[in-house]
Amino acid sequence: MTKPVRTRFAPSPTGYLHVGGIRTAVFAWLVARQAGGKFILRLEDTDKKREVTGSDEHLMKSLRALGLDYDEGPDIGGPYEPYRQSDRLSGYRLCAQELIDAGRAYADPYSAAEVQAFREQAQAEKRPFLYRNHRPENPPTWDGTQPLRFKSDPKPYKWHDAILGDLSTGPEVIDDFILIKSDGYPTYNFAHIIDDSEMYISHIIRGQEFIASVPNYLNLYEALHIEPPIMATAPHVLGPDGKKKLSKRDGAKDVLDYLRDGYLPEALLNFIVSLGWNDGTEQEIFTIDELLEKFSLDRVGRSGAHFDERRLLWMNGSYIRELDLDDLYSRVTDYWPAEAADYDEAYKKQVLVLVQERLKYFAELPELSIFFFKDLPVNPELISGHKQLKKLSTDELHNLLEQAKASLEASNFSVPDLTERLNALLEQTGQKPAVLFSLIRIATTQAAASPSLADSLAVIGKDRSLERINTQLAAL
Ligand code: GLU
């Protein structure tokens, strides 16, 4: 019988969570959900020096905001409580004692300086430093103030990684590692093995930084008579240069920052999965249901994935374009420019229809829509900096704008009528759209770009458009 699928995300509450860091959570969530299994959140807070206050809350909020709901966790409990390692210390001690009793763990008697001396000696002799070469013959009784070390049993290993495939190592990589530190807290190397076993975890899905330690873990699993879960090692997410591991400096923002800027959770999730995974086709946009159907660990790439924020931007824009108007309207509530408060829903929806095409994330909404709500002051640089318009004299500009005004004065401002008139104006003036339409656009919006001119004018309305053209004429 195969074991029920139970995956976990086991972050350390040491700071913010960038999109690379949350990727293993997305993978683990998908594996659990597609099998009808459970997804568990466990906080690995045993490195007290690195802990950042509040980051546990932040992690939980980030997971929920992305739609990565967990079935068991520190704030909701579950059958294998507690889900915070600092609350599980007595359990680790019990296992540690079992290992001591079985002759598989011993108190480390050396001072830091002594260990350093061993290390230097190995270096001088050009051989790798192995702690096990210095095992004390008669270790002191462990009183909890010394580090407790695993007494390893060096041997070769072959194992299968669900992402990296078949792997093997020789006995030389096995060493006596620390199980419990002198501060009484277990190391990750020890604690996660106990917890994964006690929480019946079926798959460990984690980052590449742990791969070198896996042989040591296999050695410890044997000593504890625990069958190792399936292991899946996700290669690093690399920064845009494709060389180094992604970091804050590469512009990888916190997940909540992206959501605050108006990235859609589903787009962000799609983007994160695509850091290393594809389904073997050219498809890039996947609905959650498609991901649940198609995702598999064995299609996660074995080499590092590139973080490219422009791709995220493109992806998010595609998701926004697919939203129906009511959905989009309800999602952008907090993003309108302040001036939009004076306008009703019908008007704002008209604006949304027009900007939806160009909106790549919601925080751009004010910039893209402000002129629908507010008369902006004339900005002379829009003409003086325009490739075509800067070549025209003031008289020519005046003349063109007067002709446009005359035609628009006679319009009913419906889109078809405006379209017809604008086209007729092209013929009448003998100008290209890049000249004439740009000029009308600048006069009526004071923006360098806008949705289609006829559509924009229809929404801005007749009185306001003509008033703005007059203001521009006066300023020429
Ligand atoms: N606490 C580890 C980390 O944050 C977890 C690794 C794992 O998933 O086992 O990197």
Coordinates of C-alpha atoms and ligand atoms in Angstrom, one line a residue:
M1 CA 0.0 0.0 0.0
T2 CA 1.4 3.4 -0.8
K3 CA 1.5 6.0 2.0
P4 CA -0.9 8.9 2.0
V5 CA 0.6 12.0 0.4
R6 CA 1.6 14.5 3.1
T7 CA 4.0 17.3 2.0
R8 CA 5.3 20.1 4.0
F9 CA 6.7 23.6 3.8
A10 CA 9.2 24.1 6.6
P11 CA 10.6 27.6 6.5
S12 CA 12.8 29.2 9.1
P13 CA 11.2 32.5 10.3
T14 CA 14.3 34.4 9.5
G15 CA 12.9 37.2 7.3
Y16 CA 10.9 37.9 4.3
L17 CA 9.9 35.4 1.7
H18 CA 10.9 36.1 -1.9
V19 CA 9.4 34.3 -4.9
G20 CA 12.4 31.9 -5.1
G21 CA 12.0 30.9 -1.4
I22 CA 8.3 30.2 -1.7
R23 CA 8.7 28.0 -4.8
T24 CA 9.2 24.8 -2.8
A25 CA 6.0 25.6 -1.0
V26 CA 4.2 25.8 -4.3
F27 CA 5.6 22.5 -5.5
A28 CA 4.7 20.8 -2.2
W29 CA 1.2 22.3 -2.2
L30 CA 0.6 21.1 -5.8
V31 CA 1.9 17.6 -5.0
A32 CA -0.4 17.3 -2.0
R33 CA -3.5 18.8 -3.6
Q34 CA -3.2 16.8 -6.8
A35 CA -3.1 13.6 -4.8
G36 CA -5.9 14.6 -2.4
G37 CA -3.3 14.6 0.3
K38 CA -2.3 17.1 3.1
F39 CA -0.1 20.1 3.0
I40 CA 1.6 21.0 6.3
L41 CA 3.3 24.1 7.5
R42 CA 6.0 23.6 10.0
L43 CA 8.1 26.5 11.4
E44 CA 11.8 25.6 11.9
D45 CA 12.7 28.1 14.5
T46 CA 15.7 26.5 16.1
D47 CA 18.3 29.0 15.0
K48 CA 17.5 31.7 17.5
K49 CA 20.3 34.0 16.4
R50 CA 18.8 34.3 12.9
E51 CA 15.2 34.6 13.9
V52 CA 13.3 37.7 12.9
T53 CA 10.4 38.8 15.0
G54 CA 7.1 38.7 13.1
S55 CA 8.4 36.7 10.2
D56 CA 6.3 33.7 11.2
E57 CA 3.1 35.7 10.8
H58 CA 4.5 37.1 7.6
L59 CA 5.1 33.6 6.2
M60 CA 1.6 32.4 7.1
K61 CA 0.1 35.5 5.5
S62 CA 2.1 35.1 2.4
L63 CA 1.0 31.5 1.9
R64 CA -2.6 32.3 2.4
A65 CA -2.4 35.3 0.1
L66 CA -1.1 33.1 -2.6
G67 CA -3.9 30.6 -2.1
L68 CA -1.5 28.0 -0.6
D69 CA -3.9 26.9 2.1
Y70 CA -2.4 24.4 4.6
D71 CA -4.2 21.7 6.4
E72 CA -2.0 21.6 9.5
G73 CA 0.2 24.4 11.0
P74 CA 1.2 26.4 14.0
D75 CA -1.8 28.6 13.9
I76 CA -4.4 26.0 13.1
G77 CA -3.1 22.9 14.9
G78 CA -3.4 19.4 13.6
P79 CA -3.0 15.8 14.6
Y80 CA 0.8 16.0 15.0
E81 CA 1.1 19.2 17.0
P82 CA 3.1 21.2 17.8
Y83 CA 4.1 22.6 14.4
R84 CA 6.8 24.9 15.7
Q85 CA 10.1 23.2 16.3
S86 CA 10.9 25.3 19.4
D87 CA 7.9 23.6 21.0
R88 CA 9.1 20.2 20.2
L89 CA 12.4 20.2 22.2
S90 CA 11.5 17.4 24.6
G91 CA 10.9 15.1 21.6
Y92 CA 14.3 15.8 20.1
R93 CA 15.9 15.1 23.5
L94 CA 14.1 11.8 23.8
C95 CA 15.4 10.7 20.3
A96 CA 18.9 12.0 21.2
Q97 CA 18.9 9.9 24.3
E98 CA 17.9 6.8 22.3
L99 CA 20.8 7.4 20.0
I100 CA 23.2 7.8 23.0
D101 CA 21.8 4.6 24.5
A102 CA 22.4 2.8 21.2
G103 CA 26.0 4.1 21.1
R104 CA 25.2 6.3 18.1
A105 CA 25.6 9.8 19.6
Y106 CA 28.2 11.3 21.9
A107 CA 29.0 14.5 23.7
D108 CA 31.5 16.7 21.8
P109 CA 34.3 17.5 24.3
Y110 CA 36.2 19.9 22.1
S111 CA 36.3 23.7 22.4
A112 CA 35.9 25.8 19.2
A113 CA 39.6 26.5 19.2
E114 CA 40.5 22.8 19.4
V115 CA 38.1 22.0 16.4
Q116 CA 39.7 24.9 14.5
A117 CA 43.2 23.3 15.1
F118 CA 42.0 20.0 13.7
R119 CA 40.7 21.8 10.7
E120 CA 43.9 23.6 10.1
Q121 CA 45.9 20.5 10.5
A122 CA 43.8 18.7 7.9
Q123 CA 44.3 21.7 5.6
A124 CA 48.0 21.7 6.1
E125 CA 48.1 18.0 5.2
K126 CA 45.8 18.7 2.2
R127 CA 43.1 16.2 3.2
P128 CA 39.5 17.0 3.8
F129 CA 38.6 17.7 7.4
L130 CA 36.4 15.0 8.9
Y131 CA 35.2 15.3 12.5
R132 CA 34.9 11.6 12.8
N133 CA 38.7 11.3 12.6
H134 CA 38.8 13.0 16.0
R135 CA 36.1 11.1 17.8
P136 CA 37.0 11.1 21.5
E137 CA 37.8 7.7 22.9
N138 CA 36.0 8.4 26.2
P139 CA 33.5 11.1 25.6
P140 CA 32.0 12.8 28.7
T141 CA 28.5 12.1 29.7
W142 CA 26.2 14.4 27.8
D143 CA 24.8 17.0 30.2
G144 CA 23.2 19.2 27.6
T145 CA 25.8 21.9 27.7
Q146 CA 28.1 20.2 25.1
P147 CA 27.0 19.8 21.5
L148 CA 25.7 16.3 20.9
R149 CA 27.2 14.6 17.8
F150 CA 26.0 11.8 15.7
K151 CA 28.3 8.8 15.5
S152 CA 28.1 8.1 11.8
D153 CA 28.7 4.8 10.1
P154 CA 30.5 5.8 6.8
K155 CA 29.3 3.9 3.7
P156 CA 28.4 4.5 0.1
Y157 CA 24.8 5.5 -0.8
K158 CA 22.7 5.3 -3.9
W159 CA 19.3 7.0 -3.8
H160 CA 16.7 8.4 -6.1
D161 CA 15.7 12.1 -6.0
A162 CA 12.4 12.8 -7.6
I163 CA 13.8 15.8 -9.4
L164 CA 17.5 15.1 -9.8
G165 CA 17.2 11.4 -10.6
D166 CA 19.6 8.7 -9.4
L167 CA 22.4 9.9 -7.2
S168 CA 25.3 8.2 -5.4
T169 CA 28.1 9.2 -3.0
G170 CA 31.0 7.4 -1.4
P171 CA 31.7 7.0 2.3
E172 CA 34.0 10.0 2.4
V173 CA 31.1 12.4 2.6
I174 CA 29.7 10.9 5.8
D175 CA 30.7 12.6 9.0
D176 CA 29.7 13.1 12.6
F177 CA 27.4 16.1 12.5
I178 CA 25.9 17.9 15.4
L179 CA 22.4 16.8 16.5
I180 CA 21.9 19.2 19.4
K181 CA 23.7 22.4 19.8
S182 CA 25.2 23.6 23.1
D183 CA 22.3 26.0 23.4
G184 CA 19.9 23.0 23.7
Y185 CA 18.3 23.5 20.3
P186 CA 18.5 20.8 17.7
T187 CA 20.1 21.4 14.3
Y188 CA 18.0 21.4 11.2
N189 CA 19.9 18.2 10.2
F190 CA 18.5 16.4 13.2
A191 CA 15.1 18.0 13.9
H192 CA 13.7 17.8 10.4
I193 CA 14.3 14.0 10.3
I194 CA 12.4 13.5 13.6
D195 CA 9.6 15.8 12.6
D196 CA 9.1 14.5 9.1
S197 CA 8.8 11.0 10.6
E198 CA 6.5 12.0 13.4
M199 CA 4.3 14.0 11.0
Y200 CA 4.2 11.1 8.5
I201 CA 5.6 13.3 5.7
S202 CA 5.7 11.4 2.4
H203 CA 7.7 13.9 0.3
I204 CA 10.5 16.3 1.3
I205 CA 10.6 19.0 -1.3
R206 CA 13.4 21.4 -0.6
G207 CA 16.1 23.6 -2.1
Q208 CA 19.5 22.6 -3.4
E209 CA 21.4 23.9 -0.4
F210 CA 20.6 20.6 1.4
I211 CA 21.7 18.1 -1.2
A212 CA 25.3 17.7 0.0
S213 CA 23.9 16.6 3.4
V214 CA 21.5 14.0 2.2
P215 CA 24.0 11.1 2.6
N216 CA 24.4 12.1 6.2
Y217 CA 20.7 12.2 6.6
L218 CA 20.4 8.7 5.1
N219 CA 23.0 7.5 7.6
L220 CA 20.9 9.0 10.5
Y221 CA 17.6 7.5 9.1
E222 CA 19.3 4.1 9.3
A223 CA 20.4 4.7 12.9
L224 CA 16.9 5.7 13.9
H225 CA 15.3 2.9 11.9
I226 CA 13.2 5.4 10.0
E227 CA 12.3 4.9 6.3
P228 CA 13.3 8.1 4.5
P229 CA 10.5 10.0 2.7
I230 CA 10.6 10.6 -1.1
M231 CA 13.1 13.4 -1.6
A232 CA 12.9 16.1 -4.3
T233 CA 15.6 18.7 -4.6
A234 CA 14.7 21.9 -6.4
P235 CA 17.7 23.5 -8.1
H236 CA 18.3 27.2 -7.1
V237 CA 16.4 30.0 -8.6
L238 CA 19.1 32.1 -10.2
G239 CA 19.2 35.9 -10.5
P240 CA 18.8 37.5 -13.9
D241 CA 22.5 37.1 -14.7
G242 CA 21.9 33.3 -14.6
K243 CA 24.9 32.8 -12.3
K244 CA 24.2 33.5 -8.7
K245 CA 21.3 32.3 -6.5
L246 CA 18.5 34.8 -6.6
S247 CA 18.6 37.4 -3.8
K248 CA 16.9 40.6 -2.7
R249 CA 19.6 42.5 -4.6
D250 CA 18.3 41.1 -7.9
G251 CA 15.0 42.8 -7.3
A252 CA 13.3 39.7 -6.0
K253 CA 10.6 41.3 -3.9
D254 CA 8.7 39.9 -1.1
V255 CA 5.6 37.9 -2.1
L256 CA 3.4 40.3 -0.2
D257 CA 5.0 43.3 -2.0
Y258 CA 4.1 41.9 -5.3
L259 CA 0.5 41.3 -4.2
R260 CA 0.4 44.8 -2.8
D261 CA 1.5 46.2 -6.1
G262 CA -1.5 44.5 -7.7
Y263 CA -0.1 41.3 -9.1
L264 CA -2.7 38.6 -9.2
P265 CA -2.1 35.7 -6.8
E266 CA -2.9 33.2 -9.6
A267 CA -0.4 34.9 -11.9
L268 CA 2.3 35.0 -9.3
L269 CA 1.7 31.3 -8.5
N270 CA 1.9 30.5 -12.2
F271 CA 5.1 32.4 -12.5
I272 CA 6.6 30.7 -9.5
V273 CA 5.8 27.2 -10.7
S274 CA 7.3 28.1 -14.1
L275 CA 10.6 28.8 -12.4
G276 CA 12.0 25.4 -13.4
W277 CA 8.8 23.6 -14.4
N278 CA 7.0 23.3 -17.8
D279 CA 4.8 20.6 -19.1
G280 CA 7.0 19.9 -22.1
T281 CA 5.0 22.1 -24.5
E282 CA 5.2 25.8 -25.3
Q283 CA 2.3 26.6 -22.9
E284 CA 3.2 29.2 -20.3
I285 CA -0.1 30.3 -18.8
F286 CA -1.8 27.6 -16.7
T287 CA -4.9 27.8 -14.6
I288 CA -4.7 26.4 -11.1
D289 CA -6.7 23.4 -12.4
E290 CA -4.3 22.8 -15.2
L291 CA -1.4 23.0 -12.8
L292 CA -3.0 20.5 -10.6
E293 CA -3.5 18.2 -13.5
K294 CA -0.2 18.6 -15.2
F295 CA 2.4 19.4 -12.5
S296 CA 4.9 16.7 -11.8
L297 CA 8.2 16.8 -9.9
D298 CA 10.0 14.8 -12.6
R299 CA 9.5 17.7 -15.1
V300 CA 11.2 20.2 -12.8
G301 CA 14.5 21.1 -14.5
R302 CA 17.7 19.9 -13.0
S303 CA 19.6 23.1 -13.6
G304 CA 18.9 26.5 -12.1
A305 CA 15.9 28.5 -13.2
H306 CA 16.2 32.1 -14.1
F307 CA 14.2 34.8 -12.4
D308 CA 13.1 37.3 -15.0
E309 CA 10.7 39.9 -13.6
R310 CA 9.7 41.0 -17.1
R311 CA 8.2 37.6 -17.7
L312 CA 6.2 38.0 -14.5
L313 CA 5.0 41.4 -15.7
W314 CA 4.0 39.9 -19.0
M315 CA 2.3 37.0 -17.4
N316 CA 0.4 39.3 -15.0
G317 CA -0.7 41.5 -17.9
S318 CA -2.1 38.4 -19.6
Y319 CA -4.0 37.4 -16.5
I320 CA -5.4 40.9 -16.2
R321 CA -6.6 40.9 -19.8
E322 CA -8.5 37.7 -19.2
L323 CA -10.5 39.0 -16.2
D324 CA -14.1 39.9 -16.8
L325 CA -15.0 43.5 -16.1
D326 CA -16.8 42.9 -12.8
D327 CA -14.0 40.8 -11.4
L328 CA -11.4 43.3 -12.5
Y329 CA -13.5 46.2 -11.0
S330 CA -13.7 44.4 -7.7
R331 CA -10.0 43.7 -7.6
V332 CA -8.8 47.3 -8.3
T333 CA -10.9 49.0 -5.6
D334 CA -7.8 50.1 -3.6
Y335 CA -5.8 51.3 -6.6
W336 CA -7.8 54.1 -8.2
P337 CA -6.3 57.6 -8.1
A338 CA -7.8 59.7 -5.3
E339 CA -9.7 61.8 -7.8
A340 CA -11.7 58.8 -8.9
A341 CA -13.7 58.9 -5.7
D342 CA -16.0 61.6 -7.2
Y343 CA -17.0 59.3 -10.1
D344 CA -19.6 56.5 -10.2
E345 CA -19.1 52.8 -10.9
A346 CA -20.4 53.0 -14.4
Y347 CA -17.9 55.7 -15.3
K348 CA -15.0 53.9 -13.6
K349 CA -16.0 50.7 -15.5
Q350 CA -15.8 52.5 -18.8
V351 CA -12.3 53.6 -17.9
L352 CA -11.3 50.1 -16.9
V353 CA -12.5 48.7 -20.2
L354 CA -10.1 51.0 -21.9
V355 CA -7.0 50.6 -19.7
Q356 CA -7.4 46.8 -19.1
E357 CA -5.4 46.1 -22.3
R358 CA -2.4 48.0 -21.0
L359 CA -2.5 47.4 -17.3
K360 CA 0.3 45.1 -16.2
Y361 CA -0.2 45.4 -12.5
F362 CA -2.8 47.4 -10.5
A363 CA -0.5 49.9 -9.1
E364 CA -0.1 51.3 -12.6
L365 CA -3.8 52.3 -12.6
P366 CA -3.4 55.9 -11.4
E367 CA -0.8 56.6 -14.0
L368 CA -2.8 55.1 -16.8
S369 CA -6.2 56.6 -15.9
I370 CA -5.6 59.9 -14.1
F371 CA -6.7 62.0 -17.1
F372 CA -10.1 60.4 -17.1
F373 CA -10.7 62.0 -13.6
K374 CA -8.6 65.1 -13.5
D375 CA -7.7 68.0 -15.8
L376 CA -3.9 67.9 -15.9
P377 CA -1.9 71.1 -16.4
V378 CA -0.5 71.6 -19.9
N379 CA 2.9 69.9 -20.2
P380 CA 4.8 71.6 -23.0
E381 CA 7.4 68.8 -23.1
L382 CA 4.8 66.4 -24.5
I383 CA 5.0 68.4 -27.7
S384 CA 8.6 69.7 -27.6
G385 CA 9.8 66.2 -26.9
H386 CA 7.6 64.5 -29.5
K387 CA 9.5 63.1 -32.5
Q388 CA 7.0 64.4 -35.1
L389 CA 5.3 67.3 -33.4
K390 CA 8.5 69.1 -32.4
K391 CA 9.1 69.7 -36.2
L392 CA 5.9 71.7 -36.5
S393 CA 5.7 75.5 -36.0
T394 CA 3.3 77.0 -33.4
D395 CA 1.1 78.2 -36.2
E396 CA 0.9 74.8 -37.7
L397 CA 0.0 73.2 -34.4
H398 CA -2.6 75.9 -33.8
N399 CA -4.1 75.4 -37.2
L400 CA -4.3 71.6 -36.7
L401 CA -5.9 71.9 -33.3
E402 CA -8.4 74.5 -34.5
Q403 CA -9.5 72.1 -37.3
A404 CA -9.9 69.3 -34.8
K405 CA -11.8 71.5 -32.4
A406 CA -14.2 72.5 -35.2
S407 CA -14.9 69.0 -36.1
L408 CA -15.3 67.7 -32.5
E409 CA -17.7 70.6 -31.8
A410 CA -20.1 69.1 -34.3
S411 CA -19.7 65.5 -33.0
N412 CA -22.2 63.6 -30.8
F413 CA -19.1 62.0 -29.2
S414 CA -20.2 58.4 -29.9
V415 CA -17.3 56.2 -30.7
P416 CA -18.4 55.6 -34.4
D417 CA -18.9 59.3 -35.0
L418 CA -15.6 60.2 -33.4
T419 CA -13.8 57.6 -35.4
E420 CA -15.3 58.8 -38.6
R421 CA -14.5 62.4 -37.8
L422 CA -10.9 61.7 -36.8
N423 CA -10.4 59.8 -40.1
A424 CA -11.9 62.6 -42.1
L425 CA -9.6 65.0 -40.3
L426 CA -6.6 63.0 -41.5
E427 CA -7.7 63.5 -45.1
Q428 CA -8.6 67.1 -44.5
T429 CA -5.3 68.1 -43.0
G430 CA -3.1 65.7 -45.0
Q431 CA -1.4 64.6 -41.8
K432 CA -0.4 61.2 -40.5
P433 CA -2.1 59.7 -37.4
A434 CA 1.3 59.9 -35.6
V435 CA 1.1 63.7 -35.9
L436 CA -2.6 64.6 -35.8
F437 CA -3.8 62.0 -33.3
S438 CA -0.8 62.6 -31.1
L439 CA -1.6 66.2 -30.9
I440 CA -5.3 65.7 -30.1
R441 CA -4.3 63.0 -27.6
I442 CA -1.8 65.4 -25.9
A443 CA -4.3 68.2 -25.8
T444 CA -7.1 66.2 -24.4
T445 CA -5.2 64.0 -21.9
Q446 CA -1.8 65.6 -21.2
A447 CA -0.4 62.1 -21.4
A448 CA 2.1 60.6 -23.8
A449 CA 0.0 57.5 -24.3
S450 CA -3.7 56.6 -23.9
P451 CA -6.1 54.0 -25.1
S452 CA -7.6 54.4 -28.6
L453 CA -8.2 58.1 -29.2
A454 CA -11.9 57.8 -30.1
D455 CA -12.6 55.6 -27.1
S456 CA -10.8 57.9 -24.8
L457 CA -12.6 61.0 -26.1
A458 CA -15.9 59.3 -25.8
V459 CA -15.3 58.6 -22.1
I460 CA -13.8 62.0 -21.3
G461 CA -16.9 63.5 -22.9
K462 CA -17.5 66.5 -25.2
D463 CA -17.5 69.5 -22.9
R464 CA -14.3 68.4 -21.1
S465 CA -12.5 67.4 -24.3
L466 CA -13.2 70.8 -25.9
E467 CA -12.3 72.7 -22.8
R468 CA -9.0 70.9 -22.7
I469 CA -8.3 71.6 -26.4
N470 CA -9.0 75.3 -25.6
T471 CA -6.5 75.2 -22.7
Q472 CA -3.9 73.6 -24.9
L473 CA -4.6 76.3 -27.7
A474 CA -4.1 79.0 -25.2
A475 CA -0.8 77.5 -24.0
L476 CA 0.7 77.0 -27.5
Ligands
GLU1 N1 14.2 25.2 7.4 C1 14.7 24.9 6.2 C2 14.8 26.1 5.3 O1 14.2 27.1 5.6 C3 13.8 23.9 5.5 C4 14.3 23.0 4.5 C5 13.3 21.9 4.3 O2 12.3 22.1 3.6 O3 13.5 20.8 4.8 O4 15.5 26.2 4.4

